[in-house]
Amino acid sequence: MNITKEQIDELNAVVKVAITKDDYQDKVEKILKDYKKQANIPGFRKGQVPMGLIKKQYGKAVLVDEVNKLIQDNLNKYLTEEKLDVLGNPLPKQQDNFDWDGDDFAFEFELGLAPDFAVPLETKKPLTRYKIVADEKMVNEQIERIQKQYGKLVSKSEVGKTDEVNGTFKNEEEEIDNKTTVELDKIDSKKVAESLIGKKVGDTLTLKTKGLFKEDYLLSSALGIPGDKAKTLDIETTFTIEEINERQPAELNQELFDKLFGEGTVSSEAELKNKIKEDSENQFEQQSDQKLLNDVTEYFIENTKFDLPTEFLTKWIQMTGEEPLSQEQADAEYEKSEKGLRYQLIEGKIIKDNDIQIQFDELKEFAKGFIKSQMAQYGQLNPQEEELDNIAARVLGNQDEVKRLSEQLMSQKLLNLYKEKVNLKTKEVTYDNFIKEVYG
């Protein structure tokens, strides 16, 4: 067997594979002899079928199969040994007069080659790295929510401005009959809120659904209907009051502090505020990091210029899908995937140039950290190291999980590299201003 490469241009090449009879004959003969031993053909005893008949029936199919195996094994080996960085897979060139009845065969494969380019990490213009701070207003609002959440309910005889009202919404035509709790401070309509004040258990009011609550999801929950339906619903419902409660806020004392953060972690209101501020800003850092990663990615895609073997890749998309695509469909698919392909190449170049690797011990520790944060959400704040090791071992036994965690860890390593190398300017903002600036 002989394999040679013809370079068409920097991004395209043709590999020629020449196969002679000596390359496949022994293997084909062995397989046909095995067929002869097992063949059951009417008129012949098992194992006594003439080889000529075996070759007539099975010879070409076996030949084609063995030649294809030879091509696949040796072509892949050639690409690896020659260190050819190919995009997609080799595409066989159409050969109109190909003849399987000969002894020697020649095949040609088109290659799309990855471009050679550089990715300077020191960006020409500084990119913004957001530092999101929890301001005093946000901390105080969080404390109010905590006090409300851990407060106690006191039954009342009539509705006040900040009370919670349990009752049932009904509308026969829309088949609504749903028990719910309404918090007056969540009602958007001032007129409706005022109409509820002073009402007593057993009273029934007629309420319009449109604009009833400050948030759309509250109407969906109150009426027991899907969210998409609630957004456009404009009807009248009855609401019958069944219970009235005032939620008295919990005291900011050691009992509450211990319940929130564990015994002795926080011992004063000032420490509580600092703890809430610290925890909030740690959570915000994940959002600012994701924003930075997205911005750096976009910058590299826009500013790293290189050509791609577009014609080859379009043909590859056209030929290798589950179903063949028309030229127009393949062009459209390529246009959709080009940006992602460009970043894959850029990211691969950055990883290679900076020798970024993932070791198994690193992946295991990363998995344990992920597991620990999930357990903390369910109140398990101090799991044993042995327990974490056992769970991590089970997680890393799943190849899909290994792939997912490896991608996350690689993103973290790239982010750390960008923080160190990319030209950044830090901008301190509150969370509200971050949302407005980033998402409008």
Tab-separated table of C-alpha atoms in Angstrom:
chain	number	residue	atom	x	y	z
A	1	MET	CA	0.000	0.000	0.000
A	2	ASN	CA	1.208	3.473	-0.864
A	3	ILE	CA	-0.240	6.757	0.465
A	4	THR	CA	0.778	10.145	-0.905
A	5	LYS	CA	-0.470	13.696	-0.407
A	6	GLU	CA	-0.955	16.374	-3.061
A	7	GLN	CA	-1.180	19.884	-1.592
A	8	ILE	CA	-3.802	21.920	-3.482
A	9	ASP	CA	-3.389	25.095	-1.419
A	10	GLU	CA	-2.837	26.020	2.248
A	11	LEU	CA	-6.265	24.720	3.294
A	12	ASN	CA	-6.932	21.870	0.859
A	13	ALA	CA	-5.141	18.661	-0.064
A	14	VAL	CA	-5.811	15.340	-1.765
A	15	VAL	CA	-4.566	12.057	-0.319
A	16	LYS	CA	-4.057	9.211	-2.797
A	17	VAL	CA	-4.220	5.622	-1.585
A	18	ALA	CA	-2.855	2.870	-3.862
A	19	ILE	CA	-3.713	-0.722	-2.906
A	20	THR	CA	-2.272	-3.815	-4.590
A	21	LYS	CA	-3.435	-7.411	-4.537
A	22	ASP	CA	-0.690	-8.314	-2.066
A	23	ASP	CA	-2.229	-5.928	0.482
A	24	TYR	CA	-5.536	-7.788	0.761
A	25	GLN	CA	-5.244	-11.220	-0.892
A	26	ASP	CA	-4.240	-13.296	2.159
A	27	LYS	CA	-6.998	-11.828	4.329
A	28	VAL	CA	-9.677	-12.295	1.634
A	29	GLU	CA	-8.593	-15.892	0.991
A	30	LYS	CA	-8.724	-16.727	4.704
A	31	ILE	CA	-12.248	-15.304	5.078
A	32	LEU	CA	-13.480	-17.184	1.978
A	33	LYS	CA	-12.011	-20.455	3.313
A	34	ASP	CA	-13.919	-19.902	6.563
A	35	TYR	CA	-17.078	-19.261	4.518
A	36	LYS	CA	-16.457	-22.542	2.630
A	37	LYS	CA	-16.334	-24.499	5.897
A	38	GLN	CA	-19.656	-23.085	7.097
A	39	ALA	CA	-21.581	-22.615	3.817
A	40	ASN	CA	-24.948	-24.378	3.435
A	41	ILE	CA	-25.833	-24.421	-0.264
A	42	PRO	CA	-28.471	-26.822	-1.685
A	43	GLY	CA	-26.879	-29.696	-3.611
A	44	PHE	CA	-23.640	-29.670	-1.604
A	45	ARG	CA	-22.643	-31.163	1.719
A	46	LYS	CA	-21.542	-28.709	4.384
A	47	GLY	CA	-17.884	-27.838	3.856
A	48	GLN	CA	-17.823	-29.384	0.355
A	49	VAL	CA	-18.986	-26.348	-1.646
A	50	PRO	CA	-16.487	-25.616	-4.471
A	51	MET	CA	-14.306	-22.570	-3.821
A	52	GLY	CA	-15.257	-21.207	-7.253
A	53	LEU	CA	-18.901	-21.022	-6.180
A	54	ILE	CA	-17.947	-19.431	-2.830
A	55	LYS	CA	-15.929	-16.756	-4.638
A	56	LYS	CA	-18.775	-16.143	-7.081
A	57	GLN	CA	-21.292	-15.636	-4.284
A	58	TYR	CA	-19.187	-13.874	-1.637
A	59	GLY	CA	-15.879	-12.890	-3.183
A	60	LYS	CA	-16.660	-9.326	-4.225
A	61	ALA	CA	-18.453	-8.423	-0.982
A	62	VAL	CA	-15.519	-9.730	1.093
A	63	LEU	CA	-13.023	-7.915	-1.149
A	64	VAL	CA	-14.871	-4.587	-0.832
A	65	ASP	CA	-15.158	-4.969	2.930
A	66	GLU	CA	-11.466	-5.771	3.429
A	67	VAL	CA	-10.263	-2.999	1.134
A	68	ASN	CA	-12.417	-0.484	3.003
A	69	LYS	CA	-10.979	-1.678	6.314
A	70	LEU	CA	-7.460	-1.297	4.941
A	71	ILE	CA	-8.207	2.234	3.774
A	72	GLN	CA	-9.760	3.301	7.059
A	73	ASP	CA	-6.983	1.895	9.264
A	74	ASN	CA	-4.077	3.106	7.153
A	75	LEU	CA	-5.523	6.511	6.259
A	76	ASN	CA	-6.098	7.349	9.923
A	77	LYS	CA	-2.593	6.143	10.748
A	78	TYR	CA	-1.155	8.287	7.945
A	79	LEU	CA	-2.945	11.438	9.117
A	80	THR	CA	-1.648	10.877	12.656
A	81	GLU	CA	1.935	10.153	11.628
A	82	GLU	CA	2.059	13.141	9.256
A	83	LYS	CA	0.479	15.346	11.978
A	84	LEU	CA	-2.129	16.660	9.571
A	85	ASP	CA	-4.653	18.846	11.391
A	86	VAL	CA	-7.801	18.124	9.387
A	87	LEU	CA	-11.277	19.595	9.675
A	88	GLY	CA	-14.172	17.176	9.440
A	89	ASN	CA	-13.217	13.841	7.883
A	90	PRO	CA	-11.559	12.882	4.581
A	91	LEU	CA	-14.117	12.859	1.749
A	92	PRO	CA	-13.779	10.197	-0.989
A	93	LYS	CA	-13.577	11.687	-4.478
A	94	GLN	CA	-16.097	10.417	-7.000
A	95	GLN	CA	-14.566	7.913	-9.455
A	96	ASP	CA	-16.955	7.312	-12.352
A	97	ASN	CA	-15.173	4.347	-13.971
A	98	PHE	CA	-14.081	2.487	-10.835
A	99	ASP	CA	-13.764	-1.265	-11.403
A	100	TRP	CA	-13.761	-3.793	-8.530
A	101	ASP	CA	-12.873	-6.610	-10.955
A	102	GLY	CA	-9.227	-5.547	-11.169
A	103	ASP	CA	-6.379	-6.514	-8.859
A	104	ASP	CA	-5.050	-3.085	-7.923
A	105	PHE	CA	-7.104	-0.100	-6.737
A	106	ALA	CA	-6.523	3.633	-6.410
A	107	PHE	CA	-8.568	5.931	-4.204
A	108	GLU	CA	-8.481	9.668	-3.632
A	109	PHE	CA	-9.684	11.610	-0.595
A	110	GLU	CA	-10.180	15.346	-0.221
A	111	LEU	CA	-8.871	16.930	2.982
A	112	GLY	CA	-9.825	20.244	4.578
A	113	LEU	CA	-6.868	21.510	6.606
A	114	ALA	CA	-6.966	23.678	9.718
A	115	PRO	CA	-5.503	27.145	9.133
A	116	ASP	CA	-2.330	28.391	10.800
A	117	PHE	CA	-2.920	31.541	12.860
A	118	ALA	CA	-1.909	33.295	16.072
A	119	VAL	CA	-4.068	34.419	19.003
A	120	PRO	CA	-2.448	37.301	20.924
A	121	LEU	CA	-3.997	37.339	24.395
A	122	GLU	CA	-3.002	40.950	25.038
A	123	THR	CA	-6.088	42.603	23.483
A	124	LYS	CA	-5.689	45.934	21.699
A	125	LYS	CA	-8.505	47.562	23.653
A	126	PRO	CA	-9.307	46.876	27.318
A	127	LEU	CA	-12.320	44.658	27.975
A	128	THR	CA	-14.573	45.358	30.942
A	129	ARG	CA	-14.413	43.055	33.931
A	130	TYR	CA	-17.376	43.753	36.185
A	131	LYS	CA	-17.083	43.683	39.959
A	132	ILE	CA	-20.648	43.434	41.244
A	133	VAL	CA	-21.120	44.784	44.768
A	134	ALA	CA	-24.036	44.239	47.126
A	135	ASP	CA	-24.998	47.764	48.195
A	136	GLU	CA	-26.676	48.680	51.490
A	137	LYS	CA	-30.132	48.741	49.876
A	138	MET	CA	-29.759	45.186	48.588
A	139	VAL	CA	-28.422	43.894	51.941
A	140	ASN	CA	-31.300	45.514	53.856
A	141	GLU	CA	-33.850	44.067	51.433
A	142	GLN	CA	-32.316	40.614	51.905
A	143	ILE	CA	-32.539	40.980	55.682
A	144	GLU	CA	-36.198	41.971	55.366
A	145	ARG	CA	-36.880	38.860	53.255
A	146	ILE	CA	-35.119	36.671	55.824
A	147	GLN	CA	-37.106	38.183	58.679
A	148	LYS	CA	-40.316	37.653	56.736
A	149	GLN	CA	-39.426	34.085	55.751
A	150	TYR	CA	-38.590	33.074	59.335
A	151	GLY	CA	-41.291	35.192	60.952
A	152	LYS	CA	-44.539	33.906	62.427
A	153	LEU	CA	-48.114	34.180	61.209
A	154	VAL	CA	-50.696	35.886	63.429
A	155	SER	CA	-54.376	35.411	62.589
A	156	LYS	CA	-56.420	38.570	62.014
A	157	SER	CA	-60.104	39.369	61.700
A	158	GLU	CA	-59.810	41.820	58.792
A	159	VAL	CA	-57.321	42.580	56.016
A	160	GLY	CA	-54.537	45.113	56.596
A	161	LYS	CA	-52.081	46.724	54.149
A	162	THR	CA	-49.312	44.126	54.455
A	163	ASP	CA	-51.305	40.992	55.282
A	164	GLU	CA	-51.458	37.612	53.604
A	165	VAL	CA	-54.926	36.503	52.506
A	166	ASN	CA	-55.800	32.854	51.907
A	167	GLY	CA	-58.736	32.313	49.590
A	168	THR	CA	-60.106	30.744	46.413
A	169	PHE	CA	-60.181	32.166	42.884
A	170	LYS	CA	-63.072	30.956	40.693
A	171	ASN	CA	-64.221	31.368	37.106
A	172	GLU	CA	-66.576	28.722	35.711
A	173	GLU	CA	-65.993	29.499	32.025
A	174	GLU	CA	-62.215	29.068	32.329
A	175	GLU	CA	-62.653	26.182	34.825
A	176	ILE	CA	-60.674	28.038	37.487
A	177	ASP	CA	-61.133	26.891	41.080
A	178	ASN	CA	-57.861	27.385	42.935
A	179	LYS	CA	-56.941	27.925	46.592
A	180	THR	CA	-54.009	30.295	47.030
A	181	THR	CA	-52.335	32.873	49.260
A	182	VAL	CA	-52.303	36.514	48.147
A	183	GLU	CA	-49.759	38.947	49.604
A	184	LEU	CA	-51.086	42.480	49.364
A	185	ASP	CA	-47.682	43.991	48.625
A	186	LYS	CA	-47.461	41.783	45.495
A	187	ILE	CA	-50.664	43.254	44.011
A	188	ASP	CA	-49.953	45.732	41.220
A	189	SER	CA	-53.389	47.353	41.085
A	190	LYS	CA	-53.668	50.016	43.798
A	191	LYS	CA	-57.456	49.949	43.409
A	192	VAL	CA	-57.605	46.182	44.064
A	193	ALA	CA	-55.278	46.418	47.078
A	194	GLU	CA	-57.441	49.141	48.616
A	195	SER	CA	-60.625	47.142	47.955
A	196	LEU	CA	-59.192	44.242	49.986
A	197	ILE	CA	-58.304	46.343	53.044
A	198	GLY	CA	-60.910	45.956	55.765
A	199	LYS	CA	-62.490	42.827	54.253
A	200	LYS	CA	-63.211	39.813	56.475
A	201	VAL	CA	-63.294	36.025	56.262
A	202	GLY	CA	-66.204	34.964	54.039
A	203	ASP	CA	-66.219	38.135	51.934
A	204	THR	CA	-66.134	37.680	48.136
A	205	LEU	CA	-64.697	40.188	45.663
A	206	THR	CA	-64.762	40.339	41.863
A	207	LEU	CA	-61.238	40.901	40.511
A	208	LYS	CA	-59.954	41.452	36.966
A	209	THR	CA	-56.949	39.326	36.090
A	210	LYS	CA	-55.216	41.794	33.776
A	211	GLY	CA	-52.580	43.771	35.672
A	212	LEU	CA	-53.563	42.171	38.979
A	213	PHE	CA	-50.038	41.232	40.147
A	214	LYS	CA	-46.632	42.844	39.785
A	215	GLU	CA	-45.184	39.659	38.258
A	216	ASP	CA	-46.823	37.428	35.608
A	217	TYR	CA	-45.857	34.204	37.379
A	218	LEU	CA	-47.917	35.243	40.431
A	219	LEU	CA	-51.143	35.242	38.381
A	220	SER	CA	-50.303	31.798	36.972
A	221	SER	CA	-49.769	30.457	40.510
A	222	ALA	CA	-52.832	32.202	41.975
A	223	LEU	CA	-55.207	30.853	39.309
A	224	GLY	CA	-53.531	27.452	38.860
A	225	ILE	CA	-53.076	27.894	35.092
A	226	PRO	CA	-50.056	27.697	32.743
A	227	GLY	CA	-47.824	30.752	32.558
A	228	ASP	CA	-48.295	31.367	28.808
A	229	LYS	CA	-52.075	31.453	29.294
A	230	ALA	CA	-51.830	33.758	32.315
A	231	LYS	CA	-49.857	36.362	30.323
A	232	THR	CA	-52.753	37.023	27.945
A	233	LEU	CA	-55.703	36.318	30.264
A	234	ASP	CA	-58.163	39.188	30.674
A	235	ILE	CA	-61.232	38.006	32.591
A	236	GLU	CA	-63.110	38.607	35.834
A	237	THR	CA	-62.787	36.121	38.696
A	238	THR	CA	-64.291	35.877	42.146
A	239	PHE	CA	-61.999	35.699	45.166
A	240	THR	CA	-63.461	34.422	48.438
A	241	ILE	CA	-61.468	35.187	51.605
A	242	GLU	CA	-60.956	32.152	53.866
A	243	GLU	CA	-58.141	33.216	56.188
A	244	ILE	CA	-56.281	36.428	57.045
A	245	ASN	CA	-52.775	36.476	58.544
A	246	GLU	CA	-50.174	39.043	59.444
A	247	ARG	CA	-46.588	37.848	59.071
A	248	GLN	CA	-44.606	39.285	61.946
A	249	PRO	CA	-40.873	39.524	61.137
A	250	ALA	CA	-38.430	37.339	63.007
A	251	GLU	CA	-36.149	39.045	65.511
A	252	LEU	CA	-32.515	39.466	64.534
A	253	ASN	CA	-31.129	37.382	67.380
A	254	GLN	CA	-28.621	34.581	67.936
A	255	GLU	CA	-31.260	31.900	67.400
A	256	LEU	CA	-31.953	33.203	63.879
A	257	PHE	CA	-28.246	33.685	63.098
A	258	ASP	CA	-27.472	30.088	64.084
A	259	LYS	CA	-30.415	28.801	62.048
A	260	LEU	CA	-29.167	30.647	58.971
A	261	PHE	CA	-25.414	30.031	59.081
A	262	GLY	CA	-24.665	27.437	61.734
A	263	GLU	CA	-23.850	27.854	65.382
A	264	GLY	CA	-21.563	30.772	66.231
A	265	THR	CA	-20.768	31.824	62.653
A	266	VAL	CA	-22.597	35.154	63.015
A	267	SER	CA	-23.212	36.867	66.360
A	268	SER	CA	-24.461	40.396	65.587
A	269	GLU	CA	-26.532	42.365	63.087
A	270	ALA	CA	-23.364	43.973	61.727
A	271	GLU	CA	-21.815	40.534	61.150
A	272	LEU	CA	-25.078	39.423	59.522
A	273	LYS	CA	-24.881	42.300	57.041
A	274	ASN	CA	-21.239	41.525	56.266
A	275	LYS	CA	-22.029	37.848	55.768
A	276	ILE	CA	-24.947	38.566	53.422
A	277	LYS	CA	-22.804	41.047	51.486
A	278	GLU	CA	-19.939	38.541	51.193
A	279	ASP	CA	-22.184	35.624	50.142
A	280	SER	CA	-24.063	37.767	47.613
A	281	GLU	CA	-20.886	39.089	46.016
A	282	ASN	CA	-19.476	35.550	45.769
A	283	GLN	CA	-22.603	34.539	43.853
A	284	PHE	CA	-22.401	37.655	41.678
A	285	GLU	CA	-18.820	36.758	40.750
A	286	GLN	CA	-20.102	33.740	38.811
A	287	GLN	CA	-22.263	36.046	36.688
A	288	SER	CA	-19.510	38.580	36.094
A	289	ASP	CA	-17.087	35.749	35.212
A	290	GLN	CA	-19.551	34.356	32.661
A	291	LYS	CA	-19.969	37.823	31.171
A	292	LEU	CA	-16.180	38.198	30.929
A	293	LEU	CA	-15.807	34.763	29.308
A	294	ASN	CA	-18.513	35.637	26.753
A	295	ASP	CA	-16.930	39.014	25.984
A	296	VAL	CA	-13.419	37.583	25.540
A	297	THR	CA	-14.833	34.835	23.303
A	298	GLU	CA	-16.634	37.376	21.112
A	299	TYR	CA	-13.517	39.557	20.953
A	300	PHE	CA	-11.327	36.688	19.757
A	301	ILE	CA	-13.877	35.582	17.152
A	302	GLU	CA	-14.170	39.115	15.776
A	303	ASN	CA	-10.450	39.937	15.850
A	304	THR	CA	-8.702	36.660	14.987
A	305	LYS	CA	-8.635	36.541	11.212
A	306	PHE	CA	-8.052	33.352	9.229
A	307	ASP	CA	-9.531	31.591	6.213
A	308	LEU	CA	-11.353	28.268	6.295
A	309	PRO	CA	-11.696	25.606	3.569
A	310	THR	CA	-15.293	26.732	3.045
A	311	GLU	CA	-16.008	24.698	-0.086
A	312	PHE	CA	-14.705	21.500	1.509
A	313	LEU	CA	-16.613	22.036	4.782
A	314	THR	CA	-19.845	22.788	2.936
A	315	LYS	CA	-19.431	19.587	0.924
A	316	TRP	CA	-18.645	17.675	4.126
A	317	ILE	CA	-21.836	18.990	5.772
A	318	GLN	CA	-23.780	18.083	2.629
A	319	MET	CA	-22.526	14.496	2.480
A	320	THR	CA	-22.125	13.364	6.094
A	321	GLY	CA	-25.467	14.176	7.725
A	322	GLU	CA	-28.207	11.648	8.444
A	323	GLU	CA	-29.746	12.610	5.097
A	324	PRO	CA	-28.050	14.221	2.078
A	325	LEU	CA	-28.596	17.989	1.877
A	326	SER	CA	-29.114	20.208	-1.137
A	327	GLN	CA	-26.439	22.791	-1.904
A	328	GLU	CA	-28.664	25.542	-0.499
A	329	GLN	CA	-29.294	23.597	2.721
A	330	ALA	CA	-25.580	22.850	3.141
A	331	ASP	CA	-24.690	26.528	2.584
A	332	ALA	CA	-27.211	27.553	5.247
A	333	GLU	CA	-25.897	24.947	7.724
A	334	TYR	CA	-22.322	26.070	7.174
A	335	GLU	CA	-23.273	29.705	7.748
A	336	LYS	CA	-24.926	28.753	11.051
A	337	SER	CA	-21.975	26.679	12.269
A	338	GLU	CA	-19.052	28.802	11.021
A	339	LYS	CA	-18.830	31.026	14.107
A	340	GLY	CA	-18.789	28.031	16.449
A	341	LEU	CA	-16.143	26.297	14.333
A	342	ARG	CA	-13.969	29.409	14.378
A	343	TYR	CA	-14.086	29.563	18.165
A	344	GLN	CA	-13.326	25.842	18.490
A	345	LEU	CA	-10.154	26.430	16.478
A	346	ILE	CA	-9.281	29.574	18.456
A	347	GLU	CA	-9.867	27.860	21.789
A	348	GLY	CA	-7.845	24.832	20.699
A	349	LYS	CA	-4.991	27.129	19.670
A	350	ILE	CA	-5.045	28.949	23.026
A	351	ILE	CA	-5.082	25.648	24.927
A	352	LYS	CA	-2.175	24.292	22.867
A	353	ASP	CA	-0.079	27.478	22.970
A	354	ASN	CA	-0.458	27.798	26.746
A	355	ASP	CA	-0.127	24.058	27.458
A	356	ILE	CA	-3.404	23.913	29.392
A	357	GLN	CA	-4.096	20.365	30.535
A	358	ILE	CA	-6.585	18.640	32.805
A	359	GLN	CA	-5.191	16.031	35.167
A	360	PHE	CA	-7.462	13.401	36.723
A	361	ASP	CA	-6.716	14.563	40.286
A	362	GLU	CA	-7.737	18.107	39.296
A	363	LEU	CA	-10.962	16.826	37.768
A	364	LYS	CA	-11.715	14.804	40.891
A	365	GLU	CA	-11.235	17.843	43.169
A	366	PHE	CA	-13.359	19.952	40.826
A	367	ALA	CA	-16.114	17.309	40.951
A	368	LYS	CA	-15.949	17.219	44.753
A	369	GLY	CA	-16.301	20.994	44.925
A	370	PHE	CA	-19.330	20.838	42.644
A	371	ILE	CA	-20.887	18.062	44.757
A	372	LYS	CA	-20.176	19.964	47.979
A	373	SER	CA	-21.940	23.099	46.702
A	374	GLN	CA	-24.970	21.026	45.680
A	375	MET	CA	-25.125	19.359	49.103
A	376	ALA	CA	-24.944	22.786	50.782
A	377	GLN	CA	-28.147	23.783	48.973
A	378	TYR	CA	-29.904	20.993	50.883
A	379	GLY	CA	-28.445	21.944	54.255
A	380	GLN	CA	-25.487	19.504	54.263
A	381	LEU	CA	-22.795	22.052	55.046
A	382	ASN	CA	-19.962	19.819	56.282
A	383	PRO	CA	-19.930	16.474	54.429
A	384	GLN	CA	-17.215	13.973	55.286
A	385	GLU	CA	-14.262	13.699	52.904
A	386	GLU	CA	-14.904	9.968	52.479
A	387	GLU	CA	-18.497	10.654	51.443
A	388	LEU	CA	-17.339	13.216	48.868
A	389	ASP	CA	-14.747	10.760	47.502
A	390	ASN	CA	-17.380	8.033	47.088
A	391	ILE	CA	-19.860	10.311	45.312
A	392	ALA	CA	-17.109	11.740	43.073
A	393	ALA	CA	-16.039	8.208	42.115
A	394	ARG	CA	-19.604	7.376	41.033
A	395	VAL	CA	-19.925	10.636	39.090
A	396	LEU	CA	-16.599	10.141	37.305
A	397	GLY	CA	-17.647	6.627	36.364
A	398	ASN	CA	-20.141	8.203	33.949
A	399	GLN	CA	-18.458	9.296	30.705
A	400	ASP	CA	-21.102	11.953	30.003
A	401	GLU	CA	-20.454	13.507	33.423
A	402	VAL	CA	-16.690	13.345	32.860
A	403	LYS	CA	-17.126	15.209	29.568
A	404	ARG	CA	-19.407	17.832	31.133
A	405	LEU	CA	-17.144	18.454	34.142
A	406	SER	CA	-14.015	18.508	31.951
A	407	GLU	CA	-15.571	21.213	29.787
A	408	GLN	CA	-16.476	23.247	32.867
A	409	LEU	CA	-12.986	22.873	34.335
A	410	MET	CA	-11.379	23.847	31.022
A	411	SER	CA	-13.607	26.951	30.877
A	412	GLN	CA	-12.420	27.828	34.389
A	413	LYS	CA	-8.778	27.399	33.388
A	414	LEU	CA	-9.284	29.563	30.309
A	415	LEU	CA	-11.037	32.206	32.409
A	416	ASN	CA	-8.096	32.281	34.834
A	417	LEU	CA	-5.717	32.667	31.880
A	418	TYR	CA	-7.794	35.541	30.467
A	419	LYS	CA	-7.837	37.305	33.833
A	420	GLU	CA	-4.058	37.103	33.885
A	421	LYS	CA	-3.214	37.901	30.249
A	422	VAL	CA	-6.058	39.853	28.621
A	423	ASN	CA	-6.095	43.651	28.810
A	424	LEU	CA	-8.907	44.265	31.340
A	425	LYS	CA	-10.401	47.261	33.107
A	426	THR	CA	-12.412	46.685	36.290
A	427	LYS	CA	-15.766	48.388	36.639
A	428	GLU	CA	-17.541	48.311	40.014
A	429	VAL	CA	-21.349	48.247	39.761
A	430	THR	CA	-24.364	47.320	41.833
A	431	TYR	CA	-26.291	44.248	40.768
A	432	ASP	CA	-29.201	46.345	39.427
A	433	ASN	CA	-26.839	48.456	37.337
A	434	PHE	CA	-25.062	45.318	36.076
A	435	ILE	CA	-28.377	43.888	34.859
A	436	LYS	CA	-29.323	47.190	33.171
A	437	GLU	CA	-25.927	47.610	31.516
A	438	VAL	CA	-25.478	44.044	30.365
A	439	TYR	CA	-29.048	42.987	29.530
A	440	GLY	CA	-30.758	46.347	29.034
